PDB file of C-alpha atoms and ligand atoms in Angstrom:
ATOM      1  CA  UNK A   1    -171.396-188.323-105.919  1.00  0.00           C
ATOM      2  CA  UNK A   2    -168.158-187.316-104.580  1.00  0.00           C
ATOM      3  CA  UNK A   3    -167.639-191.112-103.706  1.00  0.00           C
ATOM      4  CA  UNK A   4    -168.438-191.869-107.340  1.00  0.00           C
ATOM      5  CA  UNK A   5    -166.075-189.396-108.445  1.00  0.00           C
ATOM      6  CA  UNK A   6    -162.879-190.274-106.277  1.00  0.00           C
ATOM      7  CA  UNK A   7    -163.578-193.947-107.206  1.00  0.00           C
ATOM      8  CA  UNK A   8    -163.394-193.296-110.640  1.00  0.00           C
ATOM      9  CA  UNK A   9    -160.233-191.103-110.118  1.00  0.00           C
ATOM     10  CA  UNK A  10    -158.459-193.761-108.130  1.00  0.00           C
ATOM     11  CA  UNK A  11    -159.717-196.385-110.675  1.00  0.00           C
ATOM     12  CA  UNK A  12    -157.774-194.579-113.685  1.00  0.00           C
ATOM     13  CA  UNK A  13    -154.924-193.711-111.358  1.00  0.00           C
ATOM     14  CA  UNK A  14    -154.269-197.486-110.932  1.00  0.00           C
ATOM     15  CA  UNK A  15    -154.983-197.989-114.973  1.00  0.00           C
ATOM     16  CA  UNK A  16    -152.789-195.032-116.192  1.00  0.00           C
ATOM     17  CA  UNK A  17    -150.280-195.833-113.229  1.00  0.00           C
ATOM     18  CA  UNK A  18    -150.553-192.217-112.672  1.00  0.00           C
ATOM     19  CA  UNK A  19    -149.849-189.949-109.487  1.00  0.00           C
ATOM     20  CA  UNK A  20    -151.574-187.154-108.447  1.00  0.00           C
ATOM     21  CA  UNK A  21    -149.070-183.955-107.102  1.00  0.00           C
ATOM     22  CA  UNK A  22    -150.666-181.009-105.567  1.00  0.00           C
ATOM     23  CA  UNK A  23    -149.262-177.890-104.446  1.00  0.00           C
ATOM     24  CA  UNK A  24    -149.865-176.510-100.749  1.00  0.00           C
ATOM     25  CA  UNK A  25    -152.352-173.663-102.207  1.00  0.00           C
ATOM     26  CA  UNK A  26    -154.554-176.179-103.869  1.00  0.00           C
ATOM     27  CA  UNK A  27    -158.147-176.687-102.552  1.00  0.00           C
ATOM     28  CA  UNK A  28    -158.621-179.179 -99.861  1.00  0.00           C
ATOM     29  CA  UNK A  29    -160.521-181.579-101.937  1.00  0.00           C
ATOM     30  CA  UNK A  30    -157.304-181.652-104.089  1.00  0.00           C
ATOM     31  CA  UNK A  31    -154.814-181.779-101.387  1.00  0.00           C
ATOM     32  CA  UNK A  32    -156.875-185.087 -99.911  1.00  0.00           C
ATOM     33  CA  UNK A  33    -156.647-187.064-103.170  1.00  0.00           C
ATOM     34  CA  UNK A  34    -152.948-186.358-103.835  1.00  0.00           C
ATOM     35  CA  UNK A  35    -150.227-188.888-103.374  1.00  0.00           C
ATOM     36  CA  UNK A  36    -148.027-186.011-102.252  1.00  0.00           C
ATOM     37  CA  UNK A  37    -148.551-182.486-101.352  1.00  0.00           C
ATOM     38  CA  UNK A  38    -145.836-180.305-100.921  1.00  0.00           C
ATOM     39  CA  UNK A  39    -143.894-177.040-102.020  1.00  0.00           C
ATOM     40  CA  UNK A  40    -142.449-176.288-105.374  1.00  0.00           C
ATOM     41  CA  UNK A  41    -138.832-178.070-104.827  1.00  0.00           C
ATOM     42  CA  UNK A  42    -140.672-181.014-103.352  1.00  0.00           C
ATOM     43  CA  UNK A  43    -142.855-181.447-106.183  1.00  0.00           C
ATOM     44  CA  UNK A  44    -140.338-181.130-108.756  1.00  0.00           C
ATOM     45  CA  UNK A  45    -138.129-183.711-106.762  1.00  0.00           C
ATOM     46  CA  UNK A  46    -140.865-186.424-106.432  1.00  0.00           C
ATOM     47  CA  UNK A  47    -142.020-186.040-110.264  1.00  0.00           C
ATOM     48  CA  UNK A  48    -138.400-186.686-111.334  1.00  0.00           C
ATOM     49  CA  UNK A  49    -137.951-189.765-108.725  1.00  0.00           C
ATOM     50  CA  UNK A  50    -141.143-191.182-109.176  1.00  0.00           C
ATOM     51  CA  UNK A  51    -141.719-194.330-111.388  1.00  0.00           C
ATOM     52  CA  UNK A  52    -145.616-193.397-112.448  1.00  0.00           C
ATOM     53  CA  UNK A  53    -146.075-193.044-116.189  1.00  0.00           C
ATOM     54  CA  UNK A  54    -148.186-190.425-115.872  1.00  0.00           C
ATOM     55  CA  UNK A  55    -147.994-187.225-113.473  1.00  0.00           C
ATOM     56  CA  UNK A  56    -151.408-185.296-112.805  1.00  0.00           C
ATOM     57  CA  UNK A  57    -150.217-181.977-111.920  1.00  0.00           C
ATOM     58  CA  UNK A  58    -152.369-179.731-109.415  1.00  0.00           C
ATOM     59  CA  UNK A  59    -150.776-176.305-108.858  1.00  0.00           C
ATOM     60  CA  UNK A  60    -149.912-173.758-111.537  1.00  0.00           C
ATOM     61  CA  UNK A  61    -148.701-173.857-115.046  1.00  0.00           C
ATOM     62  CA  UNK A  62    -144.856-173.291-114.415  1.00  0.00           C
ATOM     63  CA  UNK A  63    -145.097-176.136-111.884  1.00  0.00           C
ATOM     64  CA  UNK A  64    -146.173-178.693-114.548  1.00  0.00           C
ATOM     65  CA  UNK A  65    -144.013-177.245-116.955  1.00  0.00           C
ATOM     66  CA  UNK A  66    -140.931-178.288-114.424  1.00  0.00           C
ATOM     67  CA  UNK A  67    -142.219-181.617-114.018  1.00  0.00           C
ATOM     68  CA  UNK A  68    -142.428-182.090-118.053  1.00  0.00           C
ATOM     69  CA  UNK A  69    -138.909-180.412-118.168  1.00  0.00           C
ATOM     70  CA  UNK A  70    -137.634-183.004-115.322  1.00  0.00           C
ATOM     71  CA  UNK A  71    -139.408-186.054-116.578  1.00  0.00           C
ATOM     72  CA  UNK A  72    -139.445-186.272-120.528  1.00  0.00           C
ATOM     73  CA  UNK A  73    -140.772-189.549-120.574  1.00  0.00           C
ATOM     74  CA  UNK A  74    -143.796-189.100-118.360  1.00  0.00           C
ATOM     75  CA  UNK A  75    -147.208-187.596-119.468  1.00  0.00           C
ATOM     76  CA  UNK A  76    -147.581-184.566-117.594  1.00  0.00           C
ATOM     77  CA  UNK A  77    -151.450-183.947-117.431  1.00  0.00           C
ATOM     78  CA  UNK A  78    -152.287-180.203-116.262  1.00  0.00           C
ATOM     79  CA  UNK A  79    -156.139-180.298-115.555  1.00  0.00           C
ATOM     80  CA  UNK A  80    -157.041-176.691-116.084  1.00  0.00           C
ATOM     81  CA  UNK A  81    -154.713-174.839-118.456  1.00  0.00           C
ATOM     82  CA  UNK A  82    -155.966-171.463-117.294  1.00  0.00           C
ATOM     83  CA  UNK A  83    -154.231-171.618-113.929  1.00  0.00           C
ATOM     84  CA  UNK A  84    -151.341-169.565-115.108  1.00  0.00           C
ATOM     85  CA  UNK A  85    -148.804-167.889-112.491  1.00  0.00           C
ATOM     86  CA  UNK A  86    -149.122-163.959-113.106  1.00  0.00           C
ATOM     87  CA  UNK A  87    -145.670-163.669-111.288  1.00  0.00           C
ATOM     88  CA  UNK A  88    -143.997-166.153-113.759  1.00  0.00           C
ATOM     89  CA  UNK A  89    -145.682-163.951-116.664  1.00  0.00           C
ATOM     90  CA  UNK A  90    -143.971-161.213-115.662  1.00  0.00           C
ATOM     91  CA  UNK A  91    -140.789-162.024-117.708  1.00  0.00           C
ATOM     92  CA  UNK A  92    -140.332-163.547-121.135  1.00  0.00           C
ATOM     93  CA  UNK A  93    -136.945-165.228-122.745  1.00  0.00           C
ATOM     94  CA  UNK A  94    -136.948-162.054-124.979  1.00  0.00           C
ATOM     95  CA  UNK A  95    -136.900-159.484-122.511  1.00  0.00           C
ATOM     96  CA  UNK A  96    -134.464-161.493-120.278  1.00  0.00           C
ATOM     97  CA  UNK A  97    -131.991-161.923-123.483  1.00  0.00           C
ATOM     98  CA  UNK A  98    -131.932-158.247-123.798  1.00  0.00           C
ATOM     99  CA  UNK A  99    -130.965-157.960-120.338  1.00  0.00           C
ATOM    100  CA  UNK A 100    -128.340-160.473-120.468  1.00  0.00           C
ATOM    101  CA  UNK A 101    -126.842-158.398-123.684  1.00  0.00           C
ATOM    102  CA  UNK A 102    -126.560-155.470-121.483  1.00  0.00           C
ATOM    103  CA  UNK A 103    -124.630-157.535-118.752  1.00  0.00           C
ATOM    104  CA  UNK A 104    -122.874-160.397-120.368  1.00  0.00           C
ATOM    105  CA  UNK A 105    -120.577-161.478-117.273  1.00  0.00           C
ATOM    106  CA  UNK A 106    -123.788-161.569-114.933  1.00  0.00           C
ATOM    107  CA  UNK A 107    -124.851-165.140-113.911  1.00  0.00           C
ATOM    108  CA  UNK A 108    -128.709-165.444-114.344  1.00  0.00           C
ATOM    109  CA  UNK A 109    -130.402-166.934-111.126  1.00  0.00           C
ATOM    110  CA  UNK A 110    -134.129-167.600-112.059  1.00  0.00           C
ATOM    111  CA  UNK A 111    -136.909-168.287-109.440  1.00  0.00           C
ATOM    112  CA  UNK A 112    -138.549-171.468-110.477  1.00  0.00           C
ATOM    113  CA  UNK A 113    -142.076-169.168-110.834  1.00  0.00           C
ATOM    114  CA  UNK A 114    -140.960-168.568-114.616  1.00  0.00           C
ATOM    115  CA  UNK A 115    -141.547-169.849-117.749  1.00  0.00           C
ATOM    116  CA  UNK A 116    -139.407-172.916-119.228  1.00  0.00           C
ATOM    117  CA  UNK A 117    -138.264-170.546-121.786  1.00  0.00           C
ATOM    118  CA  UNK A 118    -136.716-168.095-119.276  1.00  0.00           C
ATOM    119  CA  UNK A 119    -134.996-170.981-117.132  1.00  0.00           C
ATOM    120  CA  UNK A 120    -133.698-171.899-120.777  1.00  0.00           C
ATOM    121  CA  UNK A 121    -131.933-168.820-120.599  1.00  0.00           C
ATOM    122  CA  UNK A 122    -130.823-168.581-117.020  1.00  0.00           C
ATOM    123  CA  UNK A 123    -127.429-170.245-115.240  1.00  0.00           C
ATOM    124  CA  UNK A 124    -129.184-171.996-112.271  1.00  0.00           C
ATOM    125  CA  UNK A 125    -132.976-171.858-111.129  1.00  0.00           C
ATOM    126  CA  UNK A 126    -134.129-171.789-107.328  1.00  0.00           C
ATOM    127  CA  UNK A 127    -137.072-171.897-105.400  1.00  0.00           C
ATOM    128  CA  UNK A 128    -137.966-170.141-101.998  1.00  0.00           C
ATOM    129  CA  UNK A 129    -136.477-173.059-100.087  1.00  0.00           C
ATOM    130  CA  UNK A 130    -133.099-173.005-101.415  1.00  0.00           C
ATOM    131  CA  UNK A 131    -132.832-169.411-103.095  1.00  0.00           C
ATOM    132  CA  UNK A 132    -130.054-168.250-100.494  1.00  0.00           C
ATOM    133  CA  UNK A 133    -127.921-171.630-101.073  1.00  0.00           C
ATOM    134  CA  UNK A 134    -128.376-171.233-104.571  1.00  0.00           C
ATOM    135  CA  UNK A 135    -126.990-167.682-104.705  1.00  0.00           C
ATOM    136  CA  UNK A 136    -124.406-168.492-102.272  1.00  0.00           C
ATOM    137  CA  UNK A 137    -123.346-171.534-104.200  1.00  0.00           C
ATOM    138  CA  UNK A 138    -122.088-168.503-106.912  1.00  0.00           C
ATOM    139  CA  UNK A 139    -118.530-167.438-106.708  1.00  0.00           C
ATOM    140  CA  UNK A 140    -117.837-164.118-104.509  1.00  0.00           C
ATOM    141  CA  UNK A 141    -117.440-161.361-106.888  1.00  0.00           C
ATOM    142  CA  UNK A 142    -119.650-162.558-109.875  1.00  0.00           C
ATOM    143  CA  UNK A 143    -122.399-160.511-110.306  1.00  0.00           C
ATOM    144  CA  UNK A 144    -126.158-161.593-110.410  1.00  0.00           C
ATOM    145  CA  UNK A 145    -129.297-161.018-112.381  1.00  0.00           C
ATOM    146  CA  UNK A 146    -132.115-162.202-110.079  1.00  0.00           C
ATOM    147  CA  UNK A 147    -135.477-163.241-111.842  1.00  0.00           C
ATOM    148  CA  UNK A 148    -138.403-162.284-111.783  1.00  0.00           C
ATOM    149  CA  UNK A 149    -139.389-162.010-108.302  1.00  0.00           C
ATOM    150  CA  UNK A 150    -138.052-158.618-106.857  1.00  0.00           C
ATOM    151  CA  UNK A 151    -139.232-159.241-103.040  1.00  0.00           C
ATOM    152  CA  UNK A 152    -137.662-162.542-102.973  1.00  0.00           C
ATOM    153  CA  UNK A 153    -134.487-161.199-104.546  1.00  0.00           C
ATOM    154  CA  UNK A 154    -134.129-158.498-102.045  1.00  0.00           C
ATOM    155  CA  UNK A 155    -134.697-161.046 -99.205  1.00  0.00           C
ATOM    156  CA  UNK A 156    -131.723-162.995-100.482  1.00  0.00           C
ATOM    157  CA  UNK A 157    -129.726-160.030-101.265  1.00  0.00           C
ATOM    158  CA  UNK A 158    -130.254-158.801 -97.295  1.00  0.00           C
ATOM    159  CA  UNK A 159    -129.263-162.429 -96.194  1.00  0.00           C
ATOM    160  CA  UNK A 160    -126.554-162.914 -98.110  1.00  0.00           C
ATOM    161  CA  UNK A 161    -124.838-159.802 -98.665  1.00  0.00           C
ATOM    162  CA  UNK A 162    -124.620-160.345-102.362  1.00  0.00           C
ATOM    163  CA  UNK A 163    -125.363-157.556-104.667  1.00  0.00           C
ATOM    164  CA  UNK A 164    -128.228-158.616-107.057  1.00  0.00           C
ATOM    165  CA  UNK A 165    -129.830-157.197-110.047  1.00  0.00           C
ATOM    166  CA  UNK A 166    -133.733-157.529-109.547  1.00  0.00           C
ATOM    167  CA  UNK A 167    -136.563-157.871-111.719  1.00  0.00           C
ATOM    168  CA  UNK A 168    -139.440-156.095-111.039  1.00  0.00           C
ATOM    169  CA  UNK A 169    -141.907-158.991-110.898  1.00  0.00           C
ATOM    170  CA  UNK A 170    -144.043-159.592-107.926  1.00  0.00           C
ATOM    171  CA  UNK A 171    -146.550-162.397-106.581  1.00  0.00           C
ATOM    172  CA  UNK A 172    -149.971-160.325-106.677  1.00  0.00           C
ATOM    173  CA  UNK A 173    -151.484-162.410-103.910  1.00  0.00           C
ATOM    174  CA  UNK A 174    -148.237-162.191-101.649  1.00  0.00           C
ATOM    175  CA  UNK A 175    -148.157-158.151-102.088  1.00  0.00           C
ATOM    176  CA  UNK A 176    -151.423-157.792-100.403  1.00  0.00           C
ATOM    177  CA  UNK A 177    -150.406-158.691 -97.122  1.00  0.00           C
ATOM    178  CA  UNK A 178    -149.238-155.598 -95.672  1.00  0.00           C
ATOM    179  CA  UNK A 179    -147.122-154.843 -92.443  1.00  0.00           C
ATOM    180  CA  UNK A 180    -150.277-153.532 -90.777  1.00  0.00           C
ATOM    181  CA  UNK A 181    -152.073-156.672 -91.229  1.00  0.00           C
ATOM    182  CA  UNK A 182    -148.908-158.235 -89.285  1.00  0.00           C
ATOM    183  CA  UNK A 183    -149.165-155.531 -86.595  1.00  0.00           C
ATOM    184  CA  UNK A 184    -152.761-155.806 -86.419  1.00  0.00           C
ATOM    185  CA  UNK A 185    -152.874-159.349 -85.562  1.00  0.00           C
ATOM    186  CA  UNK A 186    -149.682-159.396 -83.346  1.00  0.00           C
ATOM    187  CA  UNK A 187    -151.776-156.989 -81.430  1.00  0.00           C
ATOM    188  CA  UNK A 188    -154.627-159.488 -81.275  1.00  0.00           C
ATOM    189  CA  UNK A 189    -152.406-162.542 -80.618  1.00  0.00           C
ATOM    190  CA  UNK A 190    -149.745-161.388 -78.299  1.00  0.00           C
ATOM    191  CA  UNK A 191    -146.892-163.725 -78.401  1.00  0.00           C
ATOM    192  CA  UNK A 192    -147.882-165.512 -81.562  1.00  0.00           C
ATOM    193  CA  UNK A 193    -145.105-166.074 -83.849  1.00  0.00           C
ATOM    194  CA  UNK A 194    -144.857-164.850 -87.309  1.00  0.00           C
ATOM    195  CA  UNK A 195    -143.878-166.755 -90.392  1.00  0.00           C
ATOM    196  CA  UNK A 196    -144.346-165.445 -93.866  1.00  0.00           C
ATOM    197  CA  UNK A 197    -142.998-166.571 -97.467  1.00  0.00           C
ATOM    198  CA  UNK A 198    -140.224-164.772 -99.084  1.00  0.00           C
ATOM    199  CA  UNK A 199    -142.403-163.409-101.669  1.00  0.00           C
ATOM    200  CA  UNK A 200    -143.671-161.075 -99.195  1.00  0.00           C
ATOM    201  CA  UNK A 201    -142.614-157.280 -99.236  1.00  0.00           C
ATOM    202  CA  UNK A 202    -139.360-156.232 -97.437  1.00  0.00           C
ATOM    203  CA  UNK A 203    -141.558-154.283 -94.853  1.00  0.00           C
ATOM    204  CA  UNK A 204    -143.356-157.865 -93.945  1.00  0.00           C
ATOM    205  CA  UNK A 205    -140.734-159.662 -93.666  1.00  0.00           C
ATOM    206  CA  UNK A 206    -138.823-157.648 -91.138  1.00  0.00           C
ATOM    207  CA  UNK A 207    -141.590-158.183 -88.766  1.00  0.00           C
ATOM    208  CA  UNK A 208    -141.502-161.853 -89.315  1.00  0.00           C
ATOM    209  CA  UNK A 209    -139.967-164.491 -86.934  1.00  0.00           C
ATOM    210  CA  UNK A 210    -139.265-167.003 -89.585  1.00  0.00           C
ATOM    211  CA  UNK A 211    -139.354-166.335 -93.506  1.00  0.00           C
ATOM    212  CA  UNK A 212    -139.768-169.769 -95.036  1.00  0.00           C
ATOM    213  CA  UNK A 213    -141.194-171.737 -98.031  1.00  0.00           C
ATOM    214  CA  UNK A 214    -144.775-173.357 -97.908  1.00  0.00           C
ATOM    215  CA  UNK A 215    -143.157-176.409 -96.965  1.00  0.00           C
ATOM    216  CA  UNK A 216    -140.685-174.650 -94.509  1.00  0.00           C
ATOM    217  CA  UNK A 217    -143.644-173.491 -92.818  1.00  0.00           C
ATOM    218  CA  UNK A 218    -145.348-176.882 -92.371  1.00  0.00           C
ATOM    219  CA  UNK A 219    -142.594-178.181 -90.832  1.00  0.00           C
ATOM    220  CA  UNK A 220    -141.906-175.388 -88.721  1.00  0.00           C
ATOM    221  CA  UNK A 221    -145.578-175.640 -87.282  1.00  0.00           C
ATOM    222  CA  UNK A 222    -145.142-179.236 -86.834  1.00  0.00           C
ATOM    223  CA  UNK A 223    -141.733-179.218 -85.158  1.00  0.00           C
ATOM    224  CA  UNK A 224    -142.294-175.963 -82.721  1.00  0.00           C
ATOM    225  CA  UNK A 225    -144.185-176.027 -79.748  1.00  0.00           C
ATOM    226  CA  UNK A 226    -145.907-172.440 -80.226  1.00  0.00           C
ATOM    227  CA  UNK A 227    -149.727-172.519 -79.917  1.00  0.00           C
ATOM    228  CA  UNK A 228    -150.456-169.666 -82.370  1.00  0.00           C
ATOM    229  CA  UNK A 229    -148.729-168.628 -85.363  1.00  0.00           C
ATOM    230  CA  UNK A 230    -149.583-165.686 -87.756  1.00  0.00           C
ATOM    231  CA  UNK A 231    -149.008-167.006 -91.231  1.00  0.00           C
ATOM    232  CA  UNK A 232    -148.035-164.814 -93.999  1.00  0.00           C
ATOM    233  CA  UNK A 233    -148.685-166.387 -97.314  1.00  0.00           C
ATOM    234  CA  UNK A 234    -151.449-167.682 -99.728  1.00  0.00           C
ATOM    235  CA  UNK A 235    -154.408-168.551 -97.175  1.00  0.00           C
ATOM    236  CA  UNK A 236    -154.811-172.291 -98.754  1.00  0.00           C
ATOM    237  CA  UNK A 237    -151.818-173.476 -96.993  1.00  0.00           C
ATOM    238  CA  UNK A 238    -154.142-172.741 -93.620  1.00  0.00           C
ATOM    239  CA  UNK A 239    -156.027-176.207 -94.622  1.00  0.00           C
ATOM    240  CA  UNK A 240    -153.061-178.501 -94.502  1.00  0.00           C
ATOM    241  CA  UNK A 241    -151.412-176.634 -91.431  1.00  0.00           C
ATOM    242  CA  UNK A 242    -155.055-176.805 -89.282  1.00  0.00           C
ATOM    243  CA  UNK A 243    -155.439-180.402 -90.380  1.00  0.00           C
ATOM    244  CA  UNK A 244    -151.850-181.438 -89.570  1.00  0.00           C
ATOM    245  CA  UNK A 245    -151.836-179.467 -85.995  1.00  0.00           C
ATOM    246  CA  UNK A 246    -155.679-179.636 -84.792  1.00  0.00           C
ATOM    247  CA  UNK A 247    -154.457-178.286 -81.404  1.00  0.00           C
ATOM    248  CA  UNK A 248    -152.533-175.374 -82.736  1.00  0.00           C
ATOM    249  CA  UNK A 249    -154.102-171.874 -83.990  1.00  0.00           C
ATOM    250  CA  UNK A 250    -153.409-170.644 -87.325  1.00  0.00           C
ATOM    251  CA  UNK A 251    -153.940-167.150 -88.271  1.00  0.00           C
ATOM    252  CA  UNK A 252    -154.009-165.807 -91.633  1.00  0.00           C
ATOM    253  CA  UNK A 253    -152.130-162.519 -91.812  1.00  0.00           C
ATOM    254  CA  UNK A 254    -154.534-161.432 -94.397  1.00  0.00           C
ATOM    255  CA  UNK A 255    -157.483-163.055 -95.766  1.00  0.00           C
ATOM    256  CA  UNK A 256    -156.932-161.139 -99.242  1.00  0.00           C
ATOM    257  CA  UNK A 257    -153.953-163.229 -99.893  1.00  0.00           C
ATOM    258  CA  UNK A 258    -155.628-165.081-102.373  1.00  0.00           C
ATOM    259  CA  UNK A 259    -154.194-166.883-105.569  1.00  0.00           C
ATOM    260  CA  UNK A 260    -157.263-167.267-107.730  1.00  0.00           C
ATOM    261  CA  UNK A 261    -155.442-169.433-110.053  1.00  0.00           C
ATOM    262  CA  UNK A 262    -154.482-171.908-107.390  1.00  0.00           C
ATOM    263  CA  UNK A 263    -158.179-172.623-106.883  1.00  0.00           C
ATOM    264  CA  UNK A 264    -159.115-173.346-110.361  1.00  0.00           C
ATOM    265  CA  UNK A 265    -158.439-177.204-110.394  1.00  0.00           C
ATOM    266  CA  UNK A 266    -161.529-179.096-109.377  1.00  0.00           C
ATOM    267  CA  UNK A 267    -161.877-182.472-108.672  1.00  0.00           C
ATOM    268  CA  UNK A 268    -163.837-182.993-112.012  1.00  0.00           C
ATOM    269  CA  UNK A 269    -161.077-181.342-113.768  1.00  0.00           C
ATOM    270  CA  UNK A 270    -158.623-184.403-112.363  1.00  0.00           C
ATOM    271  CA  UNK A 271    -160.995-186.905-113.454  1.00  0.00           C
ATOM    272  CA  UNK A 272    -161.668-185.548-117.007  1.00  0.00           C
ATOM    273  CA  UNK A 273    -158.035-185.056-117.190  1.00  0.00           C
ATOM    274  CA  UNK A 274    -157.211-188.843-116.252  1.00  0.00           C
ATOM    275  CA  UNK A 275    -160.163-189.879-119.013  1.00  0.00           C
ATOM    276  CA  UNK A 276    -158.933-187.947-121.644  1.00  0.00           C
ATOM    277  CA  UNK A 277    -155.069-187.781-120.805  1.00  0.00           C
ATOM    278  CA  UNK A 278    -155.312-184.154-121.676  1.00  0.00           C
ATOM    279  CA  UNK A 279    -154.519-181.509-121.514  1.00  0.00           C
ATOM    280  CA  UNK A 280    -150.756-182.611-121.523  1.00  0.00           C
ATOM    281  CA  UNK A 281    -148.112-180.173-120.782  1.00  0.00           C
ATOM    282  CA  UNK A 282    -144.872-180.704-122.985  1.00  0.00           C
ATOM    283  CA  UNK A 283    -142.065-178.600-123.326  1.00  0.00           C
ATOM    284  CA  UNK A 284    -140.131-178.496-126.629  1.00  0.00           C
ATOM    285  CA  UNK A 285    -137.009-180.588-126.565  1.00  0.00           C
ATOM    286  CA  UNK A 286    -134.673-177.815-127.585  1.00  0.00           C
ATOM    287  CA  UNK A 287    -136.234-175.471-124.649  1.00  0.00           C
ATOM    288  CA  UNK A 288    -136.191-178.537-122.429  1.00  0.00           C
ATOM    289  CA  UNK A 289    -132.731-179.572-122.765  1.00  0.00           C
ATOM    290  CA  UNK A 290    -131.466-176.054-121.580  1.00  0.00           C
ATOM    291  CA  UNK A 291    -133.859-175.398-118.866  1.00  0.00           C
ATOM    292  CA  UNK A 292    -133.344-178.985-117.674  1.00  0.00           C
ATOM    293  CA  UNK A 293    -129.250-178.050-117.065  1.00  0.00           C
ATOM    294  CA  UNK A 294    -130.468-174.852-115.181  1.00  0.00           C
ATOM    295  CA  UNK A 295    -132.857-176.926-112.958  1.00  0.00           C
ATOM    296  CA  UNK A 296    -130.571-179.654-112.294  1.00  0.00           C
ATOM    297  CA  UNK A 297    -127.915-177.151-111.220  1.00  0.00           C
ATOM    298  CA  UNK A 298    -130.276-176.140-108.725  1.00  0.00           C
ATOM    299  CA  UNK A 299    -130.971-179.909-107.554  1.00  0.00           C
ATOM    300  CA  UNK A 300    -127.121-180.738-107.076  1.00  0.00           C
ATOM    301  CA  UNK A 301    -126.613-177.767-104.680  1.00  0.00           C
ATOM    302  CA  UNK A 302    -129.830-178.657-102.485  1.00  0.00           C
TER     303      UNK A 302
HETATM  304  P1  LIG B   1    -143.108-172.444-102.446  1.00  0.00           P
HETATM  305  O1  LIG B   1    -142.219-173.265-103.476  1.00  0.00           O
HETATM  306  O2  LIG B   1    -142.491-172.291-100.908  1.00  0.00           O
HETATM  307  O3  LIG B   1    -144.628-173.210-102.296  1.00  0.00           O
HETATM  308  O4  LIG B   1    -143.701-171.290-103.271  1.00  0.00           O
HETATM  309  C1  LIG B   1    -144.401-171.213-104.356  1.00  0.00           C
HETATM  310  C2  LIG B   1    -145.187-170.331-104.680  1.00  0.00           C
HETATM  311  O5  LIG B   1    -145.368-170.192-105.978  1.00  0.00           O
HETATM  312  C3  LIG B   1    -145.306-169.175-104.129  1.00  0.00           C
HETATM  313  O6  LIG B   1    -146.462-168.175-104.309  1.00  0.00           O
END
């Protein structure tokens, strides 16, 4: 059945001139059929550079929306509309507008994990891979509002020495990783390196050797000679880490760090999306143009 399913997906991909993009947290079988598996920055970039007519985006909603912001001429299919990002839902354009009214001179940096309308209200976007560079690109002395991820903002403030006004949003999967988890695994795996995602809480980041985006982790694992690495992020990344580094050992910091919505898209959903050319994600042109300006400013920097 699976072979039949895969055959049909490939046939439709050719017919529709489609590519499949998948985030590093997607189910293994989805990663295996994707043309590109990557972090938020890589996926945005490859959506905009591809000459496909159709992008099947396997990730969470804001990622498909970002692809649509960057590629208005392509059809962006999002195989399961229930796959939202709880962090992105912790801010609305209206609540950000209220904050901007209170601090009209501040520059707004928004993490890509946010709705298109919030990007449209922001000056510049960032991802976990480039947040430090984006903040450093803002002239010294300019005050900054960083939305919506508190932990990423706190990490960036620490690393850049810049004062950021932080939003109280958080990733429910990353905050499940506790400092005790890292300490326990370090005790069991003496000498193992620790890499964590910057959406983790400050106490966890303080125990890490490396703080990296998901693709940053994959690059680090490939390049380093470390045999054992403790991994502080959503456990979906372990699949690709092990596949690309069969001789190395990857230890999830916490088995509880699971993003349920990242696991919703199935092979059947991908097939049906290609058959029906739906569900499609399209951002209204008014919002798209303003959101695009904030994403483009980021892409010019990194
Ligand atoms: P990356 O851009 O590092 O892949 O992170 C995306 C994300 O949503 C992490 O929770």
